[in-house]
Amino acid sequence: MALLEVEDLTVEFYTEDGVVTAADGLSYQIERGEKFGVVGESGAGKSVTALSLMRLIDSPGRIVEGAIRFKGEDVLQMTEAEVRSIRGNEMAMVFQDAQTALNPVYTVGEQIAEAIRHHLGYGDDEAREETIRLLDTVGIPEAEARYSDYPHEFSGGMQQRAVIAMALSCDPDLLICDEPTTALDVTIEAKILDLIEELADEFDTAVQLITHDLGVIAQVCDRVMVMYAGKPVEKAPVEELYYDPKHPYTVGLMSSIPRVGDTRTRLQTIPGTMPDLVELPPGCSFHPRCPYAEEACTLEEPPLLDPETGRPVGSDPTVEHSAACLEYTGALAEGLTYEIDVVDGPEGPQTPQAEGN
Amino acid sequence: MRRIYESEALHRDDEDAFSPSEDERSGRLQSFRWINASLFSRLLVPHRLRSWAVSVRIETPREEYPVGTAVPFRITMKNALPIPISIRTASPLLWTWTVDGYPEASHVPVYRPPETTGAFRFDRGEHKRFSKRWRGFFRVSETEWERAGPGTYRIGVELNVPNAAGKGLSDETTVRIVPESLRG
Ligand SMILES: Nc1ncnc2c1ncn2[C@@H]1O[C@H](COP(=O)(O)OP(=O)(O)OP(=O)(O)O)[C@@H](O)[C@H]1O
Ligand code: SF4
Ligand SMILES: [Mg+2]
């Protein structure tokens, strides 16, 4: 049994302007100790998916379908008290924005210590000591002195570290990191990613890492799910995704990783924007932006398919690599024609670059 | 596009260290006002009057569109009364647009609204406007669409209340889809 099994998760927002399906029939598994990446553009539904696992979606959002089994128990069927006892303890989350996680009116140390007292039943002194140890572990200098600082006295990078310390405080089995480094500059980003990786290895914690950036996934993850408009469009072991991407959107994301010395910005490389989820196009949601789109793509929506056999994979975890493109049903007349070009740099093979035509 | 972290759809709880903390910037006043408004409307305005107070209109810029182009349409909903009105809907789905009576031009259900009622709120004298478009397809199954051929189609809007038409909470207009070559 996998640590986490998400099956057919569907989350809808009932707004005045219409219904937004932010996660649409999503299925995936995470094994114990595994590092699983979720990548996709802004608005793809990554945060909504992650927050659903923790049961943190409120009205007008609704989880309308699906199961989220954590160690075999369906989180969606639990009482609020049961969810609370898992949240933080066994499944913890580093929120996309550190300010969401830290309460401005308590000192950083107090907040973490409180979580430790509450969840692990430590006494005041023990909790304080443990907190200082954790702050030190995540690389906060002079942890003992910083214990009594308020969140606003911390820099962005330090806040993010404190949030990670908090998430790790109860030694969770699953750590969900929602773009833990977006607000930070590259050197700090690299440090925080290293930190997450180290801590995960040390404590054998499974990680679900959410990001816009395939480069970050390559650095940290074992397997990856690419999301577009609320749906998974490709799932694969990281190596395979890089060397043999099967979905045109993945290829687009790949060419948006800047090469060394390349000054193109990301937005220039995949033309167009993701559709408004309140008004999805017919057929394959990616067709308005897909360089390989044909008439068939406007009439049929492909499920995740095994590229070898063309068969839908459903939630079958034994198929390692799957992609949602009509190419694999044989419905395309022209087919996909990109090439993957592995660029060798001074430090060995670098991220492959895709060349479409 | 709305992001989940900036919205009220994120469960916040200061008592639970692992839930997002309360966001002081969020529109508490706003929701407070709404609670009062809907209570007021519930107490003072009889149901029947509430639906009369609100009118619904749908319009398209033109009457004819060539095959393969999207048909844009505009929906206006107006509360004629100088007090806030709250209309109870059959589910959290507040209203839908339809083509030939099919919600969102789909032959299969697109959403799974929970079986709880919803509340469609109008401020005093409020006009709500929505711009949508029908892309000229019908969804015929979970995974398949068909292009609508030349012909006349009814585009409508209705609030999600029983007998919307009888209560004046719906409207309809027609458009002609014409073959490409007849485009003038
Ligand atoms: N409160 C809300 N009301 C309506 N729709 C919402 C709300 N919150 C989120 N959404 C919808 O859910 C979709 C997914 O949002 P989400 O925040 O999960 O995106 P994301 O992939 O995490 O993006 P980002 O990379 O910018 O963080 C959005 O496209 C938006 O349409
Ligand atoms: S199904 Fe068509 S539009 Fe969608 S990714 Fe494949 S080629 Fe592109
Ligand atoms: Mg997000």
mmCIF file with all atom_site columns, C-alpha atoms in Angstrom, chain A residues 10 12-17 19 21 42-43 47-48 51 54 56-62 64-65 80 84 87-88 93 95-96 99-103 115 119 166 169-170 178 278-283 295 298-301, chain B residues 1-5 7-22 25 91-95 104 110-114 116-117 120-121 126 128-133 135 137 139 142-147:
data_model
loop_
_atom_site.group_PDB
_atom_site.id
_atom_site.type_symbol
_atom_site.label_atom_id
_atom_site.label_alt_id
_atom_site.label_comp_id
_atom_site.label_asym_id
_atom_site.label_entity_id
_atom_site.label_seq_id
_atom_site.pdbx_PDB_ins_code
_atom_site.Cartn_x
_atom_site.Cartn_y
_atom_site.Cartn_z
_atom_site.occupancy
_atom_site.B_iso_or_equiv
_atom_site.pdbx_formal_charge
_atom_site.auth_seq_id
_atom_site.auth_comp_id
_atom_site.auth_asym_id
_atom_site.auth_atom_id
_atom_site.pdbx_PDB_model_num
ATOM 1   C CA . THR A 1 10  ? -12.363 16.491 -8.313  1.00 0.00 ? 10  THR A CA 1
ATOM 2   C CA . GLU A 1 12  ? -15.088 22.519 -7.979  1.00 0.00 ? 12  GLU A CA 1
ATOM 3   C CA . PHE A 1 13  ? -15.526 26.186 -7.033  1.00 0.00 ? 13  PHE A CA 1
ATOM 4   C CA . TYR A 1 14  ? -19.064 27.481 -7.244  1.00 0.00 ? 14  TYR A CA 1
ATOM 5   C CA . THR A 1 15  ? -18.643 31.148 -8.060  1.00 0.00 ? 15  THR A CA 1
ATOM 6   C CA . GLU A 1 16  ? -21.027 33.753 -9.338  1.00 0.00 ? 16  GLU A CA 1
ATOM 7   C CA . ASP A 1 17  ? -19.290 33.734 -12.679 1.00 0.00 ? 17  ASP A CA 1
ATOM 8   C CA . VAL A 1 19  ? -18.152 26.731 -11.902 1.00 0.00 ? 19  VAL A CA 1
ATOM 9   C CA . THR A 1 21  ? -13.103 22.747 -11.951 1.00 0.00 ? 21  THR A CA 1
ATOM 10  C CA . SER A 1 42  ? 0.026   29.326 -12.584 1.00 0.00 ? 42  SER A CA 1
ATOM 11  C CA . GLY A 1 43  ? -3.630  28.421 -12.139 1.00 0.00 ? 43  GLY A CA 1
ATOM 12  C CA . SER A 1 47  ? -2.249  24.392 -4.654  1.00 0.00 ? 47  SER A CA 1
ATOM 13  C CA . VAL A 1 48  ? -5.896  23.388 -4.698  1.00 0.00 ? 48  VAL A CA 1
ATOM 14  C CA . LEU A 1 51  ? -4.741  21.842 0.123   1.00 0.00 ? 51  LEU A CA 1
ATOM 15  C CA . MET A 1 54  ? -5.006  18.433 4.085   1.00 0.00 ? 54  MET A CA 1
ATOM 16  C CA . LEU A 1 56  ? -8.138  22.845 3.846   1.00 0.00 ? 56  LEU A CA 1
ATOM 17  C CA . ILE A 1 57  ? -10.551 23.811 1.064   1.00 0.00 ? 57  ILE A CA 1
ATOM 18  C CA . ASP A 1 58  ? -13.545 25.855 2.195   1.00 0.00 ? 58  ASP A CA 1
ATOM 19  C CA . SER A 1 59  ? -16.633 27.151 0.444   1.00 0.00 ? 59  SER A CA 1
ATOM 20  C CA . PRO A 1 60  ? -17.054 28.113 -2.402  1.00 0.00 ? 60  PRO A CA 1
ATOM 21  C CA . GLY A 1 61  ? -14.602 25.294 -3.100  1.00 0.00 ? 61  GLY A CA 1
ATOM 22  C CA . ARG A 1 62  ? -15.910 21.736 -2.799  1.00 0.00 ? 62  ARG A CA 1
ATOM 23  C CA . VAL A 1 64  ? -17.104 16.828 -5.126  1.00 0.00 ? 64  VAL A CA 1
ATOM 24  C CA . GLU A 1 65  ? -15.594 13.466 -5.892  1.00 0.00 ? 65  GLU A CA 1
ATOM 25  C CA . GLU A 1 80  ? -12.711 17.198 11.683  1.00 0.00 ? 80  GLU A CA 1
ATOM 26  C CA . ARG A 1 84  ? -6.638  17.706 12.836  1.00 0.00 ? 84  ARG A CA 1
ATOM 27  C CA . ARG A 1 87  ? -2.576  17.514 9.941   1.00 0.00 ? 87  ARG A CA 1
ATOM 28  C CA . GLY A 1 88  ? 0.837   18.550 11.125  1.00 0.00 ? 88  GLY A CA 1
ATOM 29  C CA . MET A 1 93  ? 2.537   21.450 4.501   1.00 0.00 ? 93  MET A CA 1
ATOM 30  C CA . PHE A 1 95  ? 2.430   26.848 2.281   1.00 0.00 ? 95  PHE A CA 1
ATOM 31  C CA . GLN A 1 96  ? 3.139   28.773 -0.880  1.00 0.00 ? 96  GLN A CA 1
ATOM 32  C CA . GLN A 1 99  ? 2.793   34.682 5.684   1.00 0.00 ? 99  GLN A CA 1
ATOM 33  C CA . THR A 1 100 ? -0.094  32.258 5.413   1.00 0.00 ? 100 THR A CA 1
ATOM 34  C CA . ALA A 1 101 ? 1.620   29.901 7.807   1.00 0.00 ? 101 ALA A CA 1
ATOM 35  C CA . LEU A 1 102 ? 3.093   32.252 10.375  1.00 0.00 ? 102 LEU A CA 1
ATOM 36  C CA . ASN A 1 103 ? 0.882   34.129 12.752  1.00 0.00 ? 103 ASN A CA 1
ATOM 37  C CA . ALA A 1 115 ? 2.738   22.885 17.813  1.00 0.00 ? 115 ALA A CA 1
ATOM 38  C CA . HIS A 1 119 ? 0.986   17.394 19.048  1.00 0.00 ? 119 HIS A CA 1
ATOM 39  C CA . MET A 1 166 ? 7.360   24.101 11.779  1.00 0.00 ? 166 MET A CA 1
ATOM 40  C CA . SER A 1 169 ? 8.331   19.690 14.006  1.00 0.00 ? 169 SER A CA 1
ATOM 41  C CA . CYS A 1 170 ? 6.138   16.648 14.374  1.00 0.00 ? 170 CYS A CA 1
ATOM 42  C CA . ASP A 1 178 ? 3.912   24.289 -2.186  1.00 0.00 ? 178 ASP A CA 1
ATOM 43  C CA . VAL A 1 278 ? -14.503 28.538 -15.964 1.00 0.00 ? 278 VAL A CA 1
ATOM 44  C CA . GLU A 1 279 ? -14.585 28.201 -19.736 1.00 0.00 ? 279 GLU A CA 1
ATOM 45  C CA . LEU A 1 280 ? -12.456 25.341 -20.993 1.00 0.00 ? 280 LEU A CA 1
ATOM 46  C CA . PRO A 1 281 ? -12.202 24.727 -24.733 1.00 0.00 ? 281 PRO A CA 1
ATOM 47  C CA . PRO A 1 282 ? -13.760 21.538 -26.139 1.00 0.00 ? 282 PRO A CA 1
ATOM 48  C CA . GLY A 1 283 ? -11.575 18.480 -26.673 1.00 0.00 ? 283 GLY A CA 1
ATOM 49  C CA . GLU A 1 295 ? -9.292  18.884 -35.873 1.00 0.00 ? 295 GLU A CA 1
ATOM 50  C CA . THR A 1 298 ? -11.050 19.871 -30.704 1.00 0.00 ? 298 THR A CA 1
ATOM 51  C CA . LEU A 1 299 ? -13.498 16.953 -30.645 1.00 0.00 ? 299 LEU A CA 1
ATOM 52  C CA . GLU A 1 300 ? -12.007 14.485 -28.212 1.00 0.00 ? 300 GLU A CA 1
ATOM 53  C CA . GLU A 1 301 ? -10.372 14.740 -24.849 1.00 0.00 ? 301 GLU A CA 1
ATOM 54  C CA . MET B 2 1   ? -8.121  34.228 -12.306 1.00 0.00 ? 1   MET B CA 1
ATOM 55  C CA . ARG B 2 2   ? -8.353  33.806 -8.556  1.00 0.00 ? 2   ARG B CA 1
ATOM 56  C CA . ARG B 2 3   ? -5.668  32.117 -6.559  1.00 0.00 ? 3   ARG B CA 1
ATOM 57  C CA . ILE B 2 4   ? -6.570  29.908 -3.692  1.00 0.00 ? 4   ILE B CA 1
ATOM 58  C CA . TYR B 2 5   ? -4.239  31.576 -1.176  1.00 0.00 ? 5   TYR B CA 1
ATOM 59  C CA . SER B 2 7   ? -9.313  33.707 -1.385  1.00 0.00 ? 7   SER B CA 1
ATOM 60  C CA . GLU B 2 8   ? -11.710 32.883 1.376   1.00 0.00 ? 8   GLU B CA 1
ATOM 61  C CA . ALA B 2 9   ? -11.861 29.309 0.164   1.00 0.00 ? 9   ALA B CA 1
ATOM 62  C CA . LEU B 2 10  ? -8.765  28.547 2.212   1.00 0.00 ? 10  LEU B CA 1
ATOM 63  C CA . HIS B 2 11  ? -9.614  27.093 5.599   1.00 0.00 ? 11  HIS B CA 1
ATOM 64  C CA . ARG B 2 12  ? -8.012  29.325 8.235   1.00 0.00 ? 12  ARG B CA 1
ATOM 65  C CA . ASP B 2 13  ? -7.794  28.596 11.909  1.00 0.00 ? 13  ASP B CA 1
ATOM 66  C CA . ASP B 2 14  ? -5.562  30.305 14.453  1.00 0.00 ? 14  ASP B CA 1
ATOM 67  C CA . GLU B 2 15  ? -6.181  27.554 16.972  1.00 0.00 ? 15  GLU B CA 1
ATOM 68  C CA . ASP B 2 16  ? -4.620  24.972 14.706  1.00 0.00 ? 16  ASP B CA 1
ATOM 69  C CA . ALA B 2 17  ? -0.919  25.612 14.128  1.00 0.00 ? 17  ALA B CA 1
ATOM 70  C CA . PHE B 2 18  ? -1.035  23.650 10.903  1.00 0.00 ? 18  PHE B CA 1
ATOM 71  C CA . SER B 2 19  ? -3.906  25.506 9.303   1.00 0.00 ? 19  SER B CA 1
ATOM 72  C CA . PRO B 2 20  ? -3.247  28.810 7.604   1.00 0.00 ? 20  PRO B CA 1
ATOM 73  C CA . SER B 2 21  ? -3.528  31.683 10.046  1.00 0.00 ? 21  SER B CA 1
ATOM 74  C CA . GLU B 2 22  ? -6.427  34.132 9.943   1.00 0.00 ? 22  GLU B CA 1
ATOM 75  C CA . ARG B 2 25  ? -6.859  41.696 5.208   1.00 0.00 ? 25  ARG B CA 1
ATOM 76  C CA . SER B 2 91  ? -27.724 23.935 -5.265  1.00 0.00 ? 91  SER B CA 1
ATOM 77  C CA . PRO B 2 92  ? -24.565 26.071 -5.004  1.00 0.00 ? 92  PRO B CA 1
ATOM 78  C CA . LEU B 2 93  ? -24.747 26.275 -8.791  1.00 0.00 ? 93  LEU B CA 1
ATOM 79  C CA . LEU B 2 94  ? -26.430 29.681 -9.031  1.00 0.00 ? 94  LEU B CA 1
ATOM 80  C CA . TRP B 2 95  ? -27.328 29.875 -12.703 1.00 0.00 ? 95  TRP B CA 1
ATOM 81  C CA . GLU B 2 104 ? -23.386 24.767 -21.186 1.00 0.00 ? 104 GLU B CA 1
ATOM 82  C CA . VAL B 2 110 ? -20.682 18.711 -16.483 1.00 0.00 ? 110 VAL B CA 1
ATOM 83  C CA . TYR B 2 111 ? -20.705 19.448 -12.748 1.00 0.00 ? 111 TYR B CA 1
ATOM 84  C CA . ARG B 2 112 ? -21.663 17.551 -9.621  1.00 0.00 ? 112 ARG B CA 1
ATOM 85  C CA . PRO B 2 113 ? -23.158 20.213 -7.387  1.00 0.00 ? 113 PRO B CA 1
ATOM 86  C CA . PRO B 2 114 ? -23.689 19.025 -3.823  1.00 0.00 ? 114 PRO B CA 1
ATOM 87  C CA . THR B 2 116 ? -27.390 21.669 -0.542  1.00 0.00 ? 116 THR B CA 1
ATOM 88  C CA . THR B 2 117 ? -29.126 24.885 -1.433  1.00 0.00 ? 117 THR B CA 1
ATOM 89  C CA . PHE B 2 120 ? -27.681 34.111 -5.043  1.00 0.00 ? 120 PHE B CA 1
ATOM 90  C CA . ARG B 2 121 ? -27.167 37.568 -3.565  1.00 0.00 ? 121 ARG B CA 1
ATOM 91  C CA . GLU B 2 126 ? -27.405 45.791 -8.316  1.00 0.00 ? 126 GLU B CA 1
ATOM 92  C CA . LYS B 2 128 ? -24.676 41.892 -12.581 1.00 0.00 ? 128 LYS B CA 1
ATOM 93  C CA . ARG B 2 129 ? -23.120 41.367 -16.002 1.00 0.00 ? 129 ARG B CA 1
ATOM 94  C CA . PHE B 2 130 ? -21.507 38.206 -17.324 1.00 0.00 ? 130 PHE B CA 1
ATOM 95  C CA . SER B 2 131 ? -19.822 37.801 -20.698 1.00 0.00 ? 131 SER B CA 1
ATOM 96  C CA . LYS B 2 132 ? -19.633 34.274 -21.995 1.00 0.00 ? 132 LYS B CA 1
ATOM 97  C CA . ARG B 2 133 ? -19.362 32.560 -25.334 1.00 0.00 ? 133 ARG B CA 1
ATOM 98  C CA . ARG B 2 135 ? -17.849 27.986 -29.014 1.00 0.00 ? 135 ARG B CA 1
ATOM 99  C CA . PHE B 2 137 ? -19.784 22.755 -30.103 1.00 0.00 ? 137 PHE B CA 1
ATOM 100 C CA . ARG B 2 139 ? -20.464 18.043 -25.731 1.00 0.00 ? 139 ARG B CA 1
ATOM 101 C CA . GLU B 2 142 ? -17.650 12.899 -21.078 1.00 0.00 ? 142 GLU B CA 1
ATOM 102 C CA . THR B 2 143 ? -14.861 12.980 -23.656 1.00 0.00 ? 143 THR B CA 1
ATOM 103 C CA . GLU B 2 144 ? -16.429 13.892 -27.011 1.00 0.00 ? 144 GLU B CA 1
ATOM 104 C CA . TRP B 2 145 ? -17.716 17.024 -28.722 1.00 0.00 ? 145 TRP B CA 1
ATOM 105 C CA . GLU B 2 146 ? -19.506 17.685 -32.018 1.00 0.00 ? 146 GLU B CA 1
ATOM 106 C CA . ARG B 2 147 ? -19.491 20.849 -34.046 1.00 0.00 ? 147 ARG B CA 1
#
